[in-house]
Structure formats: structure tokens, C-alpha cells
Amino acid sequence: MRWVDICDESALPRFGGIAAWCENRAVAIFNLGDQGLYAISNTDPATGVSLLSRGLICELEGDIWVASPLHKQHYSLTSGECIEDESLRVQLYPISCKGGRVWLQTASEKSEPRVLRSAI
């Protein structure tokens, strides 16, 4: 595993998402202000379409979720699970902000990444 420099922290919209291409993977990065940064696969497991960065952020059952723009499945930004269908799950990526730069840790398929929250 290694850390990859993604962008300047000023490029991230507050309380929204952006899509990034990192080592041949589409990643959705969300800046939730004081709640930190989150990174998940940008590909919606229900459709295979790369669009989760455009989803709506919401809080349900004490967790933070993104709703897919297509069929509105909700994916947890902390666990990757889907609230509507337990067979669906998104990949999580560790993310951090250091020196004004946003860094993403790429993971091998065998490892279980965790979210590192860092307030901007």
C-alpha cells in the first residue's frame, strides 16, 4: 500500500463530492467539513456506473451515507455497506490531508482499508 497525492485541499468543495482517478480506479472523495474527508469507490455496485461522487450526502441511523443518483441506494461512507441491499458494498479508501494536500492510500485487493478522518 502507498499514499498517492490527489489534489490541493482547496479543490474539494465543502459538503460535496468529487471524482478522482487514482491508479486505474475511480474514487469518490467527500469533504464533510469538520466531520472529515471520506473516500469510496466511485462506481455504483448496483449499476456499474461511475457516479457516486455526484450523490447526495445524508445522515441516517447515526451514520453518514451517499445516495446513488440513479436508483437512490444509500452507501455508508464509514463501512461501505448498502442500507437497502446487504449484498451491495462499496470499497473504502484511507484518506488524509497533510500540508494542504489530499492523500489517498491505495490498497491491495486482500486488505481491508479503513477511513482516516481529517478535518480541513
XYZ file of N, CA, C and O in Angstrom:
480
model
N 0.835 -1.176 0.000
C 0.000 0.000 0.000
C 0.882 1.242 0.000
O 1.945 1.248 0.585
N 0.385 2.263 -0.699
C 1.136 3.503 -0.704
C 0.177 4.678 -0.771
O -0.968 4.546 -1.199
N 0.657 5.845 -0.330
C -0.129 7.067 -0.359
C 0.106 7.787 -1.674
O 1.234 7.910 -2.127
N -0.992 8.269 -2.282
C -0.943 8.966 -3.563
C -1.479 10.382 -3.372
O -2.545 10.571 -2.778
N -0.731 11.371 -3.874
C -1.143 12.768 -3.814
C -2.268 12.978 -4.831
O -2.076 12.784 -6.026
N -3.459 13.381 -4.362
C -4.625 13.524 -5.228
C -4.821 14.961 -5.709
O -4.984 15.213 -6.885
N -4.849 15.912 -4.775
C -5.121 17.294 -5.150
C -4.845 18.230 -3.982
O -4.577 17.780 -2.871
N -4.953 19.509 -4.238
C -4.867 20.512 -3.188
C -6.198 20.505 -2.432
O -7.262 20.345 -3.044
N -6.143 20.679 -1.120
C -7.385 20.634 -0.343
C -8.377 21.715 -0.760
O -9.589 21.551 -0.632
N -7.903 22.822 -1.321
C -8.800 23.886 -1.763
C -9.633 23.467 -2.977
O -10.627 24.118 -3.306
N -9.269 22.368 -3.634
C -10.025 21.878 -4.797
C -11.275 21.100 -4.390
O -12.116 20.813 -5.238
N -11.387 20.752 -3.109
C -12.536 19.971 -2.645
C -13.675 20.880 -2.215
O -13.509 21.712 -1.327
N -14.840 20.734 -2.828
C -15.987 21.533 -2.382
C -16.433 21.068 -0.996
O -16.441 19.864 -0.718
N -16.772 22.011 -0.133
C -17.259 21.627 1.205
C -18.650 21.026 1.098
O -19.498 21.516 0.378
N -18.845 19.935 1.813
C -20.117 19.224 1.883
C -20.578 18.699 0.524
O -21.760 18.659 0.226
N -19.602 18.292 -0.277
C -19.898 17.711 -1.575
C -18.836 16.705 -1.960
O -17.899 16.448 -1.204
N -18.972 16.157 -3.153
C -18.033 15.149 -3.615
C -17.395 15.510 -4.939
O -17.920 16.326 -5.696
N -16.240 14.896 -5.177
C -15.567 14.996 -6.469
C -15.133 13.594 -6.875
O -14.980 12.710 -6.032
N -14.933 13.409 -8.152
C -14.412 12.140 -8.664
C -12.924 12.320 -8.946
O -12.499 13.375 -9.406
N -12.146 11.297 -8.647
C -10.707 11.310 -8.925
C -10.324 9.972 -9.540
O -10.959 8.948 -9.279
N -9.298 9.996 -10.356
C -8.767 8.776 -10.959
C -7.458 8.488 -10.255
O -6.540 9.300 -10.286
N -7.356 7.364 -9.587
C -6.169 7.030 -8.803
C -5.759 5.589 -9.080
O -6.494 4.653 -8.728
N -4.597 5.439 -9.718
C -4.062 4.111 -10.011
C -5.114 3.196 -10.651
O -5.408 2.110 -10.156
N -5.685 3.667 -11.736
C -6.670 2.921 -12.521
C -7.963 2.618 -11.778
O -8.646 1.640 -12.093
N -8.303 3.460 -10.785
C -9.548 3.283 -10.050
C -10.284 4.612 -9.977
O -9.676 5.652 -9.732
N -11.592 4.559 -10.166
C -12.422 5.752 -9.991
C -12.795 5.850 -8.520
O -13.356 4.919 -7.948
N -12.453 6.982 -7.911
C -12.668 7.184 -6.483
C -13.546 8.415 -6.281
O -13.369 9.425 -6.962
N -14.488 8.320 -5.347
C -15.313 9.462 -4.952
C -14.765 9.982 -3.628
O -14.602 9.219 -2.675
N -14.462 11.277 -3.581
C -13.930 11.901 -2.375
C -14.935 12.923 -1.878
O -15.407 13.767 -2.649
N -15.270 12.833 -0.583
C -16.250 13.723 0.022
C -15.597 14.540 1.129
O -14.918 13.993 1.998
N -15.817 15.846 1.095
C -15.323 16.772 2.104
C -16.511 17.181 2.965
O -17.363 17.941 2.520
N -16.561 16.678 4.186
C -17.686 16.974 5.071
C -17.297 17.947 6.171
O -17.784 17.860 7.306
N -16.406 18.878 5.841
C -16.026 19.921 6.788
C -15.432 19.349 8.058
O -14.487 18.563 8.009
N -15.994 19.715 9.205
C -15.473 19.263 10.493
C -15.610 17.761 10.700
O -14.954 17.195 11.561
N -16.460 17.106 9.920
C -16.616 15.654 10.030
C -15.544 14.901 9.250
O -15.461 13.691 9.340
N -14.746 15.608 8.473
C -13.605 14.999 7.811
C -13.787 14.681 6.334
O -14.753 15.085 5.704
N -12.801 13.954 5.833
C -12.775 13.510 4.442
C -13.088 12.023 4.395
O -12.684 11.259 5.272
N -13.794 11.624 3.329
C -14.115 10.216 3.121
C -13.831 9.882 1.667
O -14.030 10.722 0.779
N -13.401 8.660 1.417
C -13.145 8.221 0.044
C -13.698 6.805 -0.133
O -13.453 5.926 0.686
N -14.473 6.648 -1.212
C -15.048 5.348 -1.563
C -14.874 5.150 -3.061
O -14.555 6.089 -3.792
N -15.132 3.940 -3.512
C -15.163 3.693 -4.947
C -16.249 4.564 -5.551
O -17.326 4.722 -4.974
N -15.985 5.140 -6.702
C -16.981 5.983 -7.361
C -18.008 5.152 -8.137
O -19.023 5.669 -8.573
N -17.759 3.873 -8.290
C -18.639 3.005 -9.068
C -19.795 2.482 -8.220
O -19.585 1.875 -7.174
N -21.005 2.713 -8.689
C -22.203 2.232 -8.015
C -22.296 0.717 -8.235
O -22.412 0.265 -9.378
N -22.239 -0.093 -7.165
C -22.280 -1.550 -7.331
C -23.578 -2.064 -7.958
O -23.593 -3.115 -8.575
N -24.668 -1.317 -7.825
C -25.954 -1.762 -8.373
C -26.015 -1.629 -9.887
O -26.710 -2.393 -10.554
N -25.272 -0.658 -10.453
C -25.375 -0.382 -11.884
C -24.055 -0.476 -12.636
O -24.052 -0.581 -13.857
N -22.934 -0.385 -11.915
C -21.627 -0.387 -12.567
C -21.247 0.967 -13.147
O -20.207 1.091 -13.789
N -22.074 1.985 -12.903
C -21.820 3.321 -13.421
C -20.993 4.112 -12.407
O -21.254 4.071 -11.203
N -20.021 4.853 -12.896
C -19.131 5.639 -12.043
C -19.736 7.022 -11.799
O -19.538 7.936 -12.595
N -20.504 7.152 -10.673
C -21.195 8.411 -10.416
C -21.479 8.713 -8.953
O -22.146 9.694 -8.647
N -20.974 7.926 -8.031
C -21.307 8.151 -6.623
C -20.836 9.512 -6.104
O -21.432 10.057 -5.175
N -19.806 10.091 -6.710
C -19.331 11.408 -6.267
C -20.404 12.475 -6.473
O -20.355 13.531 -5.855
N -21.395 12.204 -7.307
C -22.485 13.147 -7.564
C -23.700 12.899 -6.680
O -24.722 13.579 -6.812
N -23.592 11.921 -5.789
C -24.723 11.572 -4.928
C -24.955 12.575 -3.817
O -24.090 13.400 -3.503
N -26.130 12.491 -3.230
C -26.494 13.357 -2.111
C -26.007 12.739 -0.809
O -26.161 11.543 -0.573
N -25.424 13.579 0.047
C -24.933 13.143 1.348
C -26.065 13.295 2.356
O -26.783 14.296 2.357
N -26.231 12.290 3.226
C -27.255 12.376 4.253
C -26.796 11.628 5.506
O -25.848 10.859 5.464
N -27.490 11.903 6.594
C -27.218 11.202 7.835
C -28.437 10.346 8.162
O -29.567 10.850 8.206
N -28.211 9.047 8.310
C -29.275 8.101 8.644
C -28.763 7.167 9.729
O -27.626 6.701 9.660
N -29.597 6.912 10.705
C -29.247 5.953 11.757
C -27.879 6.231 12.367
O -27.118 5.316 12.677
N -27.516 7.512 12.510
C -26.258 7.887 13.147
C -25.020 7.695 12.293
O -23.902 7.773 12.794
N -25.187 7.414 11.012
C -24.054 7.219 10.104
C -24.187 8.202 8.933
O -25.245 8.781 8.716
N -23.107 8.363 8.180
C -23.100 9.245 7.021
C -23.164 8.388 5.767
O -22.388 7.446 5.606
N -24.077 8.732 4.852
C -24.353 7.939 3.666
C -24.315 8.816 2.426
O -24.539 10.023 2.500
N -24.081 8.191 1.281
C -24.254 8.866 -0.004
C -25.329 8.087 -0.758
O -25.311 6.855 -0.786
N -26.276 8.834 -1.335
C -27.356 8.212 -2.111
C -26.967 8.226 -3.580
O -26.632 9.269 -4.131
N -26.983 7.078 -4.202
C -26.661 6.980 -5.620
C -27.641 7.808 -6.441
O -28.851 7.733 -6.222
N -27.140 8.605 -7.390
C -28.038 9.417 -8.215
C -28.998 8.600 -9.091
O -30.040 9.110 -9.472
N -28.668 7.347 -9.394
C -29.530 6.570 -10.290
C -30.726 5.938 -9.590
O -31.869 6.278 -9.858
N -30.475 4.992 -8.700
C -31.578 4.257 -8.078
C -31.718 4.542 -6.590
O -32.484 3.888 -5.906
N -30.951 5.498 -6.105
C -31.055 6.011 -4.730
C -30.657 5.027 -3.632
O -31.047 5.201 -2.492
N -29.863 3.987 -3.950
C -29.335 3.158 -2.871
C -28.406 4.029 -2.031
O -27.713 4.895 -2.550
N -28.393 3.778 -0.723
C -27.562 4.538 0.199
C -26.364 3.693 0.616
O -26.536 2.577 1.108
N -25.147 4.265 0.433
C -23.917 3.575 0.798
C -23.248 4.320 1.947
O -23.071 5.538 1.894
N -22.862 3.586 2.984
C -22.216 4.182 4.147
C -20.806 4.645 3.792
O -20.028 3.889 3.199
N -20.478 5.870 4.187
C -19.118 6.372 3.964
C -18.145 5.829 5.002
O -16.939 5.995 4.862
N -18.651 5.169 6.051
C -17.771 4.622 7.080
C -17.595 3.106 7.006
O -16.599 2.585 7.480
N -18.568 2.399 6.415
C -18.447 0.937 6.352
C -18.520 0.399 4.921
O -18.130 -0.738 4.686
N -19.081 1.175 3.995
C -19.225 0.730 2.617
C -20.509 -0.034 2.341
O -20.845 -0.309 1.194
N -21.263 -0.386 3.384
C -22.464 -1.195 3.192
C -23.596 -0.387 2.556
O -23.633 0.836 2.631
N -24.520 -1.112 1.959
C -25.711 -0.519 1.344
C -26.889 -0.776 2.276
O -27.122 -1.920 2.683
N -27.619 0.279 2.608
C -28.725 0.135 3.557
C -29.901 -0.646 2.961
O -30.601 -1.365 3.659
N -30.097 -0.560 1.642
C -31.238 -1.221 1.011
C -30.963 -2.668 0.582
O -31.891 -3.452 0.452
N -29.707 -3.007 0.340
C -29.367 -4.335 -0.184
C -28.030 -4.774 0.406
O -26.972 -4.287 -0.003
N -28.050 -5.680 1.351
C -26.823 -6.088 2.045
C -25.814 -6.803 1.142
O -24.656 -6.951 1.500
N -26.232 -7.198 -0.054
C -25.289 -7.838 -0.980
C -24.434 -6.801 -1.722
O -23.447 -7.163 -2.360
N -24.821 -5.524 -1.647
C -24.068 -4.455 -2.305
C -23.153 -3.758 -1.311
O -23.514 -3.558 -0.151
N -21.957 -3.369 -1.786
C -20.969 -2.730 -0.913
C -19.997 -1.943 -1.781
O -19.653 -2.370 -2.866
N -19.557 -0.777 -1.272
C -18.529 0.000 -1.966
C -17.202 -0.139 -1.216
O -17.179 -0.338 -0.009
N -16.124 -0.030 -1.960
C -14.773 -0.081 -1.403
C -14.474 1.237 -0.693
O -14.775 2.300 -1.218
N -13.900 1.178 0.499
C -13.446 2.367 1.225
C -11.959 2.553 0.986
O -11.224 1.572 0.817
N -11.517 3.810 1.002
C -10.098 4.119 0.858
C -9.655 5.045 1.978
O -10.342 6.041 2.259
N -8.530 4.749 2.630
C -7.996 5.678 3.622
C -7.629 7.001 2.941
O -7.085 7.005 1.831
N -7.949 8.104 3.604
C -7.696 9.426 3.041
C -7.209 10.342 4.150
O -7.599 10.191 5.305
N -6.343 11.272 3.794
C -5.776 12.183 4.775
C -5.439 13.507 4.102
O -5.264 13.570 2.884
N -5.336 14.544 4.910
C -4.934 15.854 4.407
C -3.698 16.277 5.187
O -3.723 16.343 6.413
N -2.600 16.517 4.463
C -1.337 16.928 5.076
C -0.704 18.009 4.231
O -0.615 17.871 3.014
N -0.269 19.073 4.885
C 0.426 20.132 4.168
C -0.398 20.768 3.070
O 0.142 21.202 2.061
N -1.730 20.801 3.258
C -2.594 21.391 2.256
C -2.887 20.494 1.066
O -3.546 20.901 0.120
N -2.404 19.259 1.103
C -2.628 18.301 0.013
C -3.503 17.150 0.519
O -3.429 16.756 1.681
N -4.306 16.612 -0.378
C -5.151 15.465 -0.066
C -4.444 14.211 -0.565
O -4.013 14.148 -1.721
N -4.321 13.230 0.327
C -3.620 11.976 0.028
C -4.575 10.805 0.179
O -5.367 10.749 1.122
N -4.489 9.862 -0.753
C -5.316 8.666 -0.748
C -4.405 7.453 -0.693
O -3.411 7.392 -1.418
N -4.754 6.501 0.143
C -3.960 5.278 0.227
C -4.609 4.208 -0.639
O -5.789 3.896 -0.479
N -3.833 3.699 -1.569
C -4.326 2.605 -2.405
C -4.126 1.311 -1.644
O -3.198 1.172 -0.857
N -5.017 0.374 -1.868
C -4.982 -0.879 -1.114
C -4.991 -2.058 -2.063
O -5.608 -2.019 -3.115
N -4.315 -3.102 -1.647
C -4.380 -4.331 -2.430
C -5.763 -4.939 -2.228
O -6.466 -4.628 -1.279
N -6.163 -5.834 -3.112
C -7.488 -6.437 -3.038
C -7.678 -7.267 -1.777
O -8.780 -7.475 -1.333
N -6.602 -7.735 -1.165
C -6.708 -8.597 0.001
C -6.833 -7.814 1.301
O -7.206 -8.358 2.307
N -6.497 -6.536 1.308
C -6.516 -5.783 2.555
C -7.854 -5.094 2.762
O -8.586 -4.831 1.825
N -8.173 -4.811 4.004
C -9.388 -4.096 4.360
C -9.010 -2.667 4.712
O -8.490 -2.406 5.786
N -9.244 -1.718 3.819
C -8.886 -0.343 4.130
C -9.807 0.243 5.179
O -10.922 -0.225 5.369
N -9.340 1.251 5.879
C -10.162 1.941 6.860
C -10.129 3.417 6.549
O -9.235 3.902 5.889
N -11.106 4.143 7.048
C -11.183 5.573 6.775
C -10.412 6.325 7.842
O -10.595 6.088 9.025
N -9.530 7.208 7.425
C -8.831 8.098 8.342
C -9.459 9.464 8.177
O -9.408 10.046 7.114
N -10.088 9.969 9.217
C -10.762 11.246 9.095
C -9.819 12.371 9.488
O -9.075 12.267 10.446
N -9.861 13.424 8.712
C -9.019 14.584 8.953
C -9.826 15.834 8.627
O -10.305 15.983 7.512
N -9.999 16.693 9.605
C -10.766 17.921 9.373
C -9.952 18.886 8.519
O -8.743 18.977 8.643
N -10.641 19.582 7.649
C -9.989 20.594 6.811
C -10.207 21.942 7.428
O -11.215 22.275 7.912
